[in-house]
Coordinates of C-alpha atoms in Angstrom, one line a residue:
P293 CA -8.9 51.0 94.6
S294 CA -6.7 50.9 91.5
C295 CA -5.3 47.5 92.5
S296 CA -8.7 46.1 93.1
C297 CA -9.9 47.4 89.7
L298 CA -6.9 45.8 88.0
G299 CA -7.7 42.5 89.7
V300 CA -11.3 42.6 88.5
V301 CA -10.1 43.4 85.0
V302 CA -7.6 40.4 85.1
L303 CA -10.3 38.1 86.3
A304 CA -12.8 39.3 83.7
L305 CA -10.2 38.9 81.0
G306 CA -9.3 35.3 82.2
S307 CA -13.0 34.4 82.2
F308 CA -13.5 35.8 78.7
L309 CA -10.5 33.8 77.4
D310 CA -11.8 30.6 79.0
S311 CA -15.2 31.2 77.4
L312 CA -13.6 31.9 74.1
Y313 CA -11.5 28.7 74.4
F314 CA -14.5 26.5 75.0
F315 CA -16.4 28.3 72.3
F316 CA -13.7 27.3 69.8
I317 CA -13.8 23.7 71.1
E318 CA -17.5 23.5 70.7
M319 CA -17.3 25.0 67.2
A320 CA -14.6 22.5 66.3
I321 CA -16.9 19.6 67.4
E322 CA -19.9 21.1 65.6
T323 CA -17.9 21.6 62.4
L324 CA -16.7 17.9 62.4
Q325 CA -20.2 16.7 63.1
K326 CA -21.6 18.5 60.1
S327 CA -18.7 17.7 57.7
E328 CA -18.3 14.0 58.7
G329 CA -22.0 13.3 59.6
L330 CA -21.0 11.9 62.9
S331 CA -23.6 10.3 65.3
S332 CA -24.1 11.8 68.7
Q333 CA -22.4 8.8 70.3
R334 CA -19.5 9.2 68.0
S335 CA -19.4 12.9 68.6
S336 CA -19.1 12.3 72.4
L337 CA -15.8 10.6 71.8
L338 CA -14.4 13.8 70.2
N339 CA -14.2 15.4 73.6
S340 CA -11.7 12.8 74.9
H341 CA -9.8 13.1 71.6
L342 CA -9.6 16.9 71.9
Q343 CA -8.6 16.7 75.6
W344 CA -5.8 14.3 74.7
L345 CA -4.5 16.6 72.0
L346 CA -4.5 19.6 74.3
D347 CA -2.8 17.7 77.0
N348 CA 0.0 16.5 74.8
Y349 CA 0.6 19.1 72.1
E350 CA 1.2 22.8 71.9
T351 CA 1.9 25.5 69.3
A352 CA 5.4 26.7 68.9
E353 CA 7.3 28.7 66.3
G354 CA 10.1 27.2 64.2
V355 CA 9.3 23.5 64.8
S356 CA 7.5 20.8 62.8
L357 CA 6.0 17.4 63.3
P358 CA 5.4 14.7 60.7
R359 CA 1.7 14.1 60.1
S360 CA 2.2 10.4 60.1
T361 CA 3.9 10.5 63.5
L362 CA 1.2 12.5 65.1
Y363 CA -1.5 10.2 63.7
N364 CA 0.4 7.2 65.0
H365 CA 0.5 8.7 68.5
Y366 CA -3.3 9.1 68.2
L367 CA -3.9 5.5 67.1
R368 CA -1.8 4.3 70.0
H369 CA -3.8 6.4 72.4
C370 CA -7.1 5.0 71.0
Q371 CA -5.8 1.5 71.3
E372 CA -4.7 1.9 74.9
Q373 CA -8.0 3.6 75.9
K374 CA -10.1 1.2 73.8
L375 CA -11.5 4.1 71.7
D376 CA -12.6 4.0 68.1
P377 CA -10.3 6.3 66.1
V378 CA -11.4 8.6 63.4
N379 CA -9.7 8.3 60.0
A380 CA -6.6 10.3 59.1
A381 CA -8.6 12.9 57.1
S382 CA -11.0 13.6 60.0
F383 CA -8.0 13.6 62.4
G384 CA -6.4 16.3 60.3
K385 CA -9.5 18.4 60.5
L386 CA -9.6 18.0 64.2
I387 CA -6.0 19.1 64.5
R388 CA -6.5 22.2 62.5
S389 CA -9.7 23.1 64.3
I390 CA -7.9 23.1 67.7
F391 CA -4.4 24.4 66.7
M392 CA -5.4 27.3 64.4
G393 CA -2.8 28.7 62.1
L394 CA -1.0 25.4 61.5
R395 CA 0.8 25.2 58.1
T396 CA 1.6 22.1 56.2
R397 CA 5.0 21.6 54.7
R398 CA 6.5 18.9 52.6
L399 CA 10.0 18.3 54.0
G400 CA 12.7 16.0 52.6
T401 CA 14.2 15.3 49.2
R402 CA 12.3 14.5 46.1
G403 CA 10.9 11.0 46.3
N404 CA 11.4 10.8 50.0
S405 CA 9.6 13.8 51.3
K406 CA 6.8 13.7 53.9
Y407 CA 4.1 16.1 55.0
H408 CA 4.7 17.9 58.3
Y409 CA 2.6 20.2 60.5
Y410 CA 4.6 23.3 60.9
G411 CA 4.1 25.2 64.2
I412 CA 3.3 22.4 66.6
R413 CA 5.3 20.2 69.0
V414 CA 4.9 17.6 71.8
K415 CA 4.7 19.3 75.2
P416 CA 8.0 18.8 77.2
D417 CA 6.1 17.1 80.1
S418 CA 4.0 14.9 77.8
P419 CA 4.3 11.1 78.2
L420 CA 4.6 10.9 74.4
N421 CA 8.2 11.8 74.8
R422 CA 8.6 8.3 76.3
L423 CA 7.5 6.6 73.1
Q424 CA 10.4 7.8 71.1
E425 CA 12.8 5.0 72.0
D426 CA 10.6 2.6 70.0
M427 CA 10.3 5.1 67.1
Q428 CA 14.0 5.1 66.4
Y429 CA 13.4 2.0 64.2
M430 CA 10.3 3.6 62.6
A431 CA 12.6 6.4 61.4
L432 CA 14.1 3.9 59.0
R433 CA 10.7 3.7 57.3
Q434 CA 10.6 7.4 56.8
Q435 CA 8.7 8.4 59.9
P436 CA 11.2 11.0 61.2
V437 CA 11.4 11.4 64.9
Q438 CA 10.8 15.1 65.2
Q439 CA 9.4 15.3 68.8
K440 CA 11.5 12.8 70.8
Q441 CA 12.8 13.6 74.2
R442 CA 15.9 15.7 73.8
F443 CA 19.4 14.6 74.6
K444 CA 22.1 16.1 76.7
P445 CA 25.7 15.0 77.3
V446 CA 25.9 11.3 78.1
Q447 CA 27.8 11.6 81.3
K448 CA 25.1 13.9 82.8
F449 CA 21.8 12.3 81.7
D450 CA 20.8 9.3 79.6
S451 CA 17.1 9.9 79.3
C452 CA 16.7 8.0 76.0
S453 CA 16.9 4.6 77.8
G454 CA 14.3 2.0 76.9
E455 CA 13.9 1.1 80.5
N456 CA 11.8 4.3 81.1
Y457 CA 9.0 2.9 78.9
S458 CA 6.4 0.8 80.7
G459 CA 3.7 -0.1 78.3
G460 CA 0.5 1.9 78.5
G461 CA 1.1 3.8 81.6
Q462 CA 4.2 5.9 81.0
P463 CA 5.3 8.1 84.0
I464 CA 5.7 11.8 83.5
P465 CA 9.3 12.9 83.1
G466 CA 11.1 14.0 86.2
A467 CA 12.5 17.4 86.9
A468 CA 16.0 16.5 85.5
E469 CA 14.5 15.1 82.3
Q470 CA 12.2 18.1 81.8
T471 CA 15.3 20.3 82.2
V472 CA 17.1 18.3 79.5
I473 CA 14.1 18.7 77.2
A474 CA 13.8 22.4 77.8
Q475 CA 17.5 23.0 77.3
S476 CA 17.5 21.0 74.1
Q477 CA 14.6 23.0 72.7
H478 CA 16.5 26.2 73.7
H479 CA 19.7 24.9 71.9
Q480 CA 17.8 24.1 68.7
Q481 CA 17.6 27.9 67.9
F482 CA 21.4 27.7 67.3
L483 CA 21.0 25.0 64.7
D484 CA 20.1 25.2 61.0
A485 CA 17.2 22.8 61.1
S486 CA 16.0 23.8 57.6
R487 CA 18.9 22.1 55.9
A488 CA 17.8 18.9 54.0
L489 CA 19.9 16.0 52.9
P490 CA 21.4 16.5 49.4
D491 CA 20.5 14.1 46.6
F492 CA 22.8 11.1 46.3
V493 CA 24.4 10.0 43.1
E494 CA 23.1 6.8 41.5
L495 CA 24.9 3.6 42.3
D496 CA 26.3 2.0 39.1
L497 CA 28.2 -1.2 39.6
G498 CA 29.5 -1.2 36.0
Q499 CA 32.3 -3.7 35.3
S500 CA 32.8 -4.4 39.1
N501 CA 29.7 -6.6 39.2
T502 CA 31.6 -9.9 39.2
E503 CA 29.2 -11.6 41.6
N504 CA 26.0 -11.1 39.5
I505 CA 24.4 -8.7 42.0
S506 CA 20.8 -8.1 40.9
P507 CA 19.5 -4.6 40.0
E508 CA 16.8 -5.2 42.6
D509 CA 19.4 -5.5 45.4
V510 CA 21.2 -2.4 44.1
K511 CA 18.0 -0.4 44.1
A512 CA 17.1 -1.8 47.6
L513 CA 20.4 -0.7 49.0
Q514 CA 20.1 2.8 47.5
S515 CA 16.6 3.2 49.0
L516 CA 17.4 1.8 52.4
Y517 CA 20.6 3.8 52.8
R518 CA 18.8 7.0 51.8
E519 CA 16.2 6.3 54.4
H520 CA 18.9 5.5 56.9
C521 CA 20.7 8.7 56.3
E522 CA 17.6 10.8 56.6
A523 CA 16.8 9.1 59.9
I524 CA 20.3 10.1 61.1
L525 CA 19.7 13.7 60.0
D526 CA 16.3 13.7 61.9
V527 CA 17.8 12.6 65.2
V528 CA 20.7 15.0 64.9
V529 CA 18.4 17.9 64.3
N530 CA 16.6 17.0 67.5
L531 CA 20.0 16.6 69.3
Q532 CA 19.3 13.0 70.2
F533 CA 22.8 11.9 69.5
S534 CA 22.6 8.6 71.4
L535 CA 20.1 7.2 68.9
I536 CA 22.7 7.3 66.2
E537 CA 24.2 4.1 67.6
K538 CA 20.9 2.3 67.5
L539 CA 20.2 3.4 63.9
W540 CA 23.6 2.0 62.9
Q541 CA 22.9 -1.2 64.7
T542 CA 19.5 -1.5 63.0
F543 CA 20.9 -0.8 59.5
W544 CA 23.8 -3.2 59.8
R545 CA 21.6 -5.7 61.7
I546 CA 24.2 -6.6 64.3
F547 CA 21.5 -8.2 66.5
L548 CA 19.5 -9.8 63.7
S549 CA 19.2 -13.2 65.2
L550 CA 18.0 -11.8 68.5
V551 CA 15.6 -9.1 67.5
C552 CA 14.4 -10.0 64.0
S553 CA 11.2 -11.6 65.4
L554 CA 10.6 -8.7 67.7
L555 CA 11.2 -5.6 65.6
S556 CA 9.0 -5.1 62.6
S557 CA 11.4 -2.5 61.1
V558 CA 14.3 -5.0 61.1
S559 CA 12.1 -7.7 59.6
E560 CA 11.1 -5.2 56.9
I561 CA 14.7 -4.3 56.1
E562 CA 15.6 -8.0 55.9
A563 CA 12.8 -8.6 53.5
R564 CA 13.8 -5.7 51.3
L565 CA 17.6 -6.6 51.3
P566 CA 18.7 -9.8 53.1
R567 CA 21.8 -9.5 55.2
S568 CA 23.6 -12.1 53.0
Q569 CA 23.2 -9.8 50.0
L570 CA 24.2 -6.8 52.0
L571 CA 27.5 -8.5 52.8
V572 CA 28.0 -9.3 49.1
L573 CA 27.4 -5.6 48.2
C574 CA 29.8 -4.5 50.9
R575 CA 32.7 -6.2 49.1
N576 CA 32.0 -4.4 45.8
E577 CA 34.4 -1.6 45.0
A578 CA 31.7 0.5 43.3
V579 CA 29.5 0.2 46.4
L580 CA 32.4 1.2 48.7
K581 CA 33.0 4.4 46.6
W582 CA 29.3 5.2 46.4
M583 CA 28.7 4.8 50.1
S584 CA 31.8 7.0 50.9
T585 CA 30.4 9.7 48.7
C586 CA 27.0 9.5 50.3
D587 CA 28.6 9.6 53.8
H588 CA 30.6 12.8 52.9
L589 CA 27.4 14.5 51.7
M590 CA 25.4 13.4 54.8
Y591 CA 28.2 14.4 57.3
Q592 CA 28.7 17.7 55.6
A593 CA 25.0 18.4 56.0
L594 CA 25.1 17.4 59.7
V595 CA 28.1 19.8 60.3
E596 CA 26.2 22.7 58.7
I597 CA 23.2 21.8 60.8
L598 CA 25.1 21.7 64.1
I599 CA 27.5 24.5 63.5
P600 CA 26.0 26.8 60.8
D601 CA 28.3 29.7 61.7
V602 CA 31.6 28.9 63.3
L603 CA 31.9 32.5 64.7
R604 CA 28.5 32.7 66.2
P605 CA 28.4 32.2 70.0
I606 CA 27.2 28.7 71.0
P607 CA 26.2 27.8 74.6
S608 CA 28.9 25.8 76.3
A609 CA 26.5 23.0 77.1
L610 CA 25.7 22.5 73.4
T611 CA 29.4 22.7 72.5
Q612 CA 30.2 20.0 75.1
A613 CA 27.3 17.8 73.8
I614 CA 28.7 18.1 70.3
R615 CA 32.2 17.2 71.4
N616 CA 31.0 14.2 73.4
F617 CA 29.0 13.1 70.3
A618 CA 32.2 13.4 68.2
K619 CA 34.2 11.4 70.7
S620 CA 31.6 8.5 70.7
L621 CA 31.1 8.2 66.9
E622 CA 34.0 5.8 65.9
G623 CA 33.3 3.5 68.8
W624 CA 29.6 3.3 68.0
L625 CA 30.2 2.6 64.4
N626 CA 32.8 -0.1 65.1
N627 CA 30.5 -1.9 67.4
A628 CA 27.6 -1.7 65.0
M629 CA 29.6 -3.1 62.0
N630 CA 30.8 -6.3 63.6
A631 CA 31.1 -9.1 61.0
I632 CA 30.9 -6.6 58.1
P633 CA 33.7 -6.9 55.5
Q634 CA 36.9 -5.1 56.6
R635 CA 37.1 -2.8 53.5
M636 CA 33.6 -1.5 54.2
I637 CA 34.5 -0.8 57.9
Q638 CA 37.6 1.1 56.8
T639 CA 35.6 3.1 54.3
K640 CA 32.9 4.0 56.9
I641 CA 35.4 4.7 59.7
A642 CA 37.4 7.1 57.4
A643 CA 34.3 9.1 56.7
V644 CA 33.0 9.2 60.3
S645 CA 36.5 10.0 61.5
A646 CA 36.7 13.0 59.2
F647 CA 33.2 14.1 60.5
A648 CA 34.3 13.8 64.2
Q649 CA 37.5 15.6 63.5
T650 CA 35.6 18.4 61.8
L651 CA 33.2 18.8 64.7
R652 CA 36.1 19.0 67.1
R653 CA 37.9 21.6 65.0
Y654 CA 34.8 23.7 64.5
T655 CA 33.8 23.7 68.2
S656 CA 37.4 24.6 69.1
L657 CA 37.4 27.4 66.5
N658 CA 34.1 28.7 67.9
H659 CA 35.5 28.6 71.5
L660 CA 38.6 30.6 70.3
A661 CA 36.4 33.1 68.5
Q662 CA 34.4 33.9 71.6
A663 CA 37.6 34.3 73.7
A664 CA 39.1 36.5 71.0
R665 CA 36.0 38.6 70.7
A666 CA 36.5 39.9 74.3
V667 CA 40.1 40.9 73.4
L668 CA 39.1 42.7 70.2
Q669 CA 36.5 44.7 72.1
N670 CA 38.9 45.9 74.7
T671 CA 40.4 49.3 73.7
S672 CA 43.3 49.3 76.1
Q673 CA 44.4 45.8 75.0
I674 CA 44.2 46.8 71.3
N675 CA 46.4 49.9 72.0
Q676 CA 48.9 47.8 73.8
M677 CA 49.0 45.3 71.0
L678 CA 49.6 48.1 68.5
S679 CA 52.4 49.5 70.6
D680 CA 54.1 46.1 70.9
L681 CA 53.6 45.3 67.2
N682 CA 55.3 48.5 66.1
R683 CA 58.4 47.4 68.0
V684 CA 58.7 44.1 66.0
D685 CA 61.6 44.1 63.6
F686 CA 59.6 43.0 60.5
A687 CA 62.6 43.4 58.3
N688 CA 64.5 40.8 60.3
V689 CA 61.4 38.5 60.4
Q690 CA 61.1 38.8 56.6
E691 CA 64.8 38.0 56.1
Q692 CA 64.5 34.9 58.2
A693 CA 61.2 33.7 56.8
S694 CA 62.0 34.4 53.1
W695 CA 64.4 31.4 52.8
V696 CA 61.6 29.0 54.0
C697 CA 58.5 30.8 52.7
Q698 CA 59.9 32.4 49.5
C699 CA 57.1 35.0 49.6
E700 CA 57.3 38.2 47.6
E701 CA 58.5 41.0 49.8
G702 CA 55.8 43.4 48.5
V703 CA 53.0 40.9 49.4
V704 CA 54.4 40.5 52.9
Q705 CA 54.7 44.3 53.5
H706 CA 51.2 44.8 52.2
L707 CA 49.8 42.3 54.6
E708 CA 51.8 43.8 57.5
Q709 CA 50.5 47.3 56.8
D710 CA 47.0 46.0 56.3
F711 CA 47.1 44.1 59.5
K712 CA 48.2 47.1 61.5
A713 CA 45.6 49.3 59.9
T714 CA 42.8 46.8 60.7
L715 CA 44.0 46.5 64.3
Q716 CA 44.1 50.2 64.7
Q717 CA 40.5 50.6 63.5
Q718 CA 39.5 48.3 66.4
S719 CA 37.7 46.0 64.0
S720 CA 35.1 43.5 65.2
L721 CA 35.6 39.8 64.9
E722 CA 33.4 39.7 61.8
Q723 CA 35.5 42.4 60.2
W724 CA 38.6 40.5 60.9
A725 CA 37.0 37.4 59.4
A726 CA 36.3 39.3 56.2
W727 CA 39.9 40.5 56.2
L728 CA 41.3 37.0 56.5
E729 CA 38.9 35.8 53.7
N730 CA 40.1 38.6 51.5
V731 CA 43.8 37.6 52.1
V732 CA 43.0 34.0 51.1
T733 CA 41.2 35.3 47.9
Q734 CA 44.1 37.5 46.9
V735 CA 46.8 34.9 47.5
L736 CA 45.1 32.0 45.8
K737 CA 43.6 33.9 42.9
P738 CA 46.5 33.1 40.5
Y739 CA 45.8 29.4 41.0
E740 CA 42.1 29.4 40.4
H741 CA 40.8 26.8 37.9
R742 CA 44.2 25.1 37.9
P743 CA 45.1 21.6 39.0
S744 CA 47.7 23.0 41.3
F745 CA 45.1 24.9 43.4
P746 CA 45.0 22.4 46.3
R747 CA 48.8 22.2 46.6
A748 CA 49.1 26.0 46.4
A749 CA 46.4 26.3 49.2
R750 CA 48.4 23.9 51.4
Q751 CA 51.6 25.8 50.8
F752 CA 49.9 29.0 51.7
L753 CA 48.8 27.5 55.1
L754 CA 52.3 26.4 55.8
K755 CA 53.8 29.8 54.9
W756 CA 51.2 31.7 56.9
S757 CA 51.8 29.5 60.0
F758 CA 55.6 29.9 59.7
Y759 CA 55.5 33.6 59.2
S760 CA 53.1 34.2 62.1
S761 CA 55.2 32.0 64.4
M762 CA 58.2 34.2 63.6
V763 CA 56.3 37.3 64.7
I764 CA 55.2 35.6 67.9
R765 CA 58.8 34.6 68.5
D766 CA 59.9 38.3 68.2
L767 CA 57.1 39.3 70.6
T768 CA 58.3 36.7 73.1
L769 CA 61.9 37.7 73.0
R770 CA 60.8 41.3 73.6
S771 CA 58.6 40.3 76.6
A772 CA 55.7 42.1 75.0
A773 CA 53.0 42.9 77.5
S774 CA 50.3 41.9 75.0
F775 CA 51.9 38.5 74.2
G776 CA 48.9 36.6 75.7
S777 CA 46.5 38.6 73.5
F778 CA 48.6 38.0 70.4
H779 CA 48.9 34.3 71.1
L780 CA 45.1 34.0 71.3
I781 CA 44.6 36.0 68.2
R782 CA 47.2 34.0 66.3
L783 CA 45.6 30.7 67.3
L784 CA 42.2 31.9 66.1
Y785 CA 43.5 33.3 62.8
D786 CA 45.5 30.1 62.1
E787 CA 42.5 28.0 62.7
Y788 CA 40.1 30.2 60.7
M789 CA 42.6 30.3 57.8
F790 CA 42.6 26.5 57.8
Y791 CA 38.7 26.6 57.8
L792 CA 38.7 29.0 54.8
V793 CA 41.3 27.1 52.8
E794 CA 39.5 23.8 53.5
H795 CA 36.3 25.2 52.0
R796 CA 38.2 26.8 49.0
V797 CA 39.9 23.5 48.1
A798 CA 36.5 21.7 48.4
Q799 CA 34.9 24.3 46.1
A800 CA 37.8 24.0 43.6
T801 CA 37.7 20.2 43.5
G802 CA 33.9 19.8 43.6
E803 CA 34.2 17.9 46.9
T804 CA 32.6 18.6 50.3
P805 CA 35.0 19.9 53.0
I806 CA 34.3 16.6 54.8
G807 CA 35.3 14.8 51.6
V808 CA 38.6 16.6 51.4
M809 CA 39.5 15.8 54.9
G810 CA 38.1 12.3 54.6
E811 CA 40.3 11.4 51.7
F812 CA 43.4 12.6 53.7
D813 CA 42.3 10.7 56.8
S814 CA 41.6 7.5 54.8
L815 CA 45.1 7.7 53.1
N816 CA 46.7 8.6 56.4
T817 CA 45.1 5.7 58.2
L818 CA 46.0 3.1 55.5
S819 CA 49.6 4.5 55.3
L820 CA 50.1 4.3 59.0
S821 CA 48.6 0.8 59.1
N822 CA 51.0 -0.4 56.4
I823 CA 54.0 1.4 57.9
D824 CA 53.2 -0.1 61.3
K825 CA 53.2 -3.6 59.9
G826 CA 56.3 -3.1 57.7
M827 CA 58.3 -1.6 60.5
W828 CA 57.7 -4.4 62.9
Q829 CA 58.4 -7.0 60.2
R830 CA 61.8 -5.3 59.3
K831 CA 62.7 -5.4 62.9
G832 CA 61.8 -9.1 63.2
Q833 CA 59.0 -8.5 65.6
S834 CA 55.3 -9.0 65.4
P835 CA 53.0 -5.9 65.2
K836 CA 51.4 -4.9 68.5
N837 CA 47.7 -4.0 68.6
S838 CA 48.5 -1.3 71.1
T839 CA 51.0 0.5 68.9
S840 CA 50.1 4.2 69.2
R841 CA 50.0 6.7 66.4
K842 CA 52.9 8.5 68.1
E843 CA 55.0 5.4 68.2
I844 CA 54.3 4.8 64.5
L845 CA 55.4 8.3 63.6
V846 CA 58.6 7.9 65.7
L847 CA 59.3 4.6 63.7
M848 CA 58.7 6.5 60.5
T849 CA 61.3 9.1 61.5
V850 CA 63.8 6.4 62.5
S851 CA 63.2 4.5 59.3
A852 CA 63.9 7.7 57.2
F853 CA 67.3 8.1 59.0
E854 CA 68.1 4.4 58.5
Q855 CA 67.4 4.7 54.7
K856 CA 69.7 7.8 54.5

């Protein structure tokens, strides 16, 4: 009897909710009739509009949708179904009457922000997800693509292909594609989607304007590039990495002659800044420097969106997707910038290479952190590590390392004792991270606000790495039972030290961490390129396109001995 009563209650509750649902729908129609003065014939159309909204959208926490995007979906639906659309204001009232509790937010930077509905998204099985391939170009006109079909690693799925779109009758996504969408929406909780693109500095050509570039072209470049970067940020937030290549192709207009007549967004870009003028701007030194600065700001924002906390666990599927993304970046950009001046290509590649390298390092650091977390939570392993560490001859280690590191003996002894004490307390990973950060602060404090800070930071990294390698060497020679645990911890701490120092140097120099690494990568690339060319010329040979980085470094070493 209790089961039957429960069934009756459930049925009654379901019937009540259905009645309440239809009551709200009728109230919404009645409200719009009164406020807009709609005729009965016009009002009858609202039912189909409402049903379309309910079939394609749903409420969800922590997501947003641009108002203009949602209204464009609606206009397309009306066009396909040969319905008369209501105006944007009436459509807004219709949305709010159905999806109660929606909030409106203005997202984006000053001058480029757009209104978004916060708390609504496209349903994972909605055919609207198929429209997003076309909207990659609309993103350049500040209609961010917030609800596109989500992306997973390329080698598994490629659901962003334009071949899936078939005019008015789009098929419903298959089971595999729905899995991709659901997984991507799950992965978004690990991102920092609230981060906006920082303001860019103004482009000032100054004395470098030898080709009489007009102020209008300069302004057009600034505006277009800002919109382009915000579009990139939008697709990254939605984990649609494959669309980056298409955005690059659109901005640099690689297929201009083929698609200009077909794509309104490309035509609009060409009207605002002709490609011929873009090429002139790409040869200007001030533009090169400005675009590099903008790229560093954008890529830093993307890193902080994708990996907001390097120690926080990240799903392996998301980690792999980010690493695949990093692997593809340079190839995509090279292909998109065909026929662009070489200096601009070098500038852009240096920035994107630093971005890709940072993503690889941070995902590796995150992987190490999760592996080390298990070790640090194992009491028996910690006890074994303490036992093995107490057998290490630190006096001998200090004696051997002092000639290279030239560290103060008191500082080294203090770090040794502090390390043992922290290990004995069975500290968590986060506590170890705080300890490492405190070490960096103490060591670099004497160099703060001094020009020698970056050099001191690099020297500290070298000394830390050398000293820790000497400890690992001693553990190896003693066949320490906990050698594997120490090796893992050492790898993590070295990598995290690099992360901390990188951010301290960026803070001290007023750069972004991406900018710090980008400057090194750019210098390294140019140096290796010049060395490669010079080496072959000195040996009376022509440079080979296939010369590897390793071969160049070997040649550098040989050349150094030859000069001696």
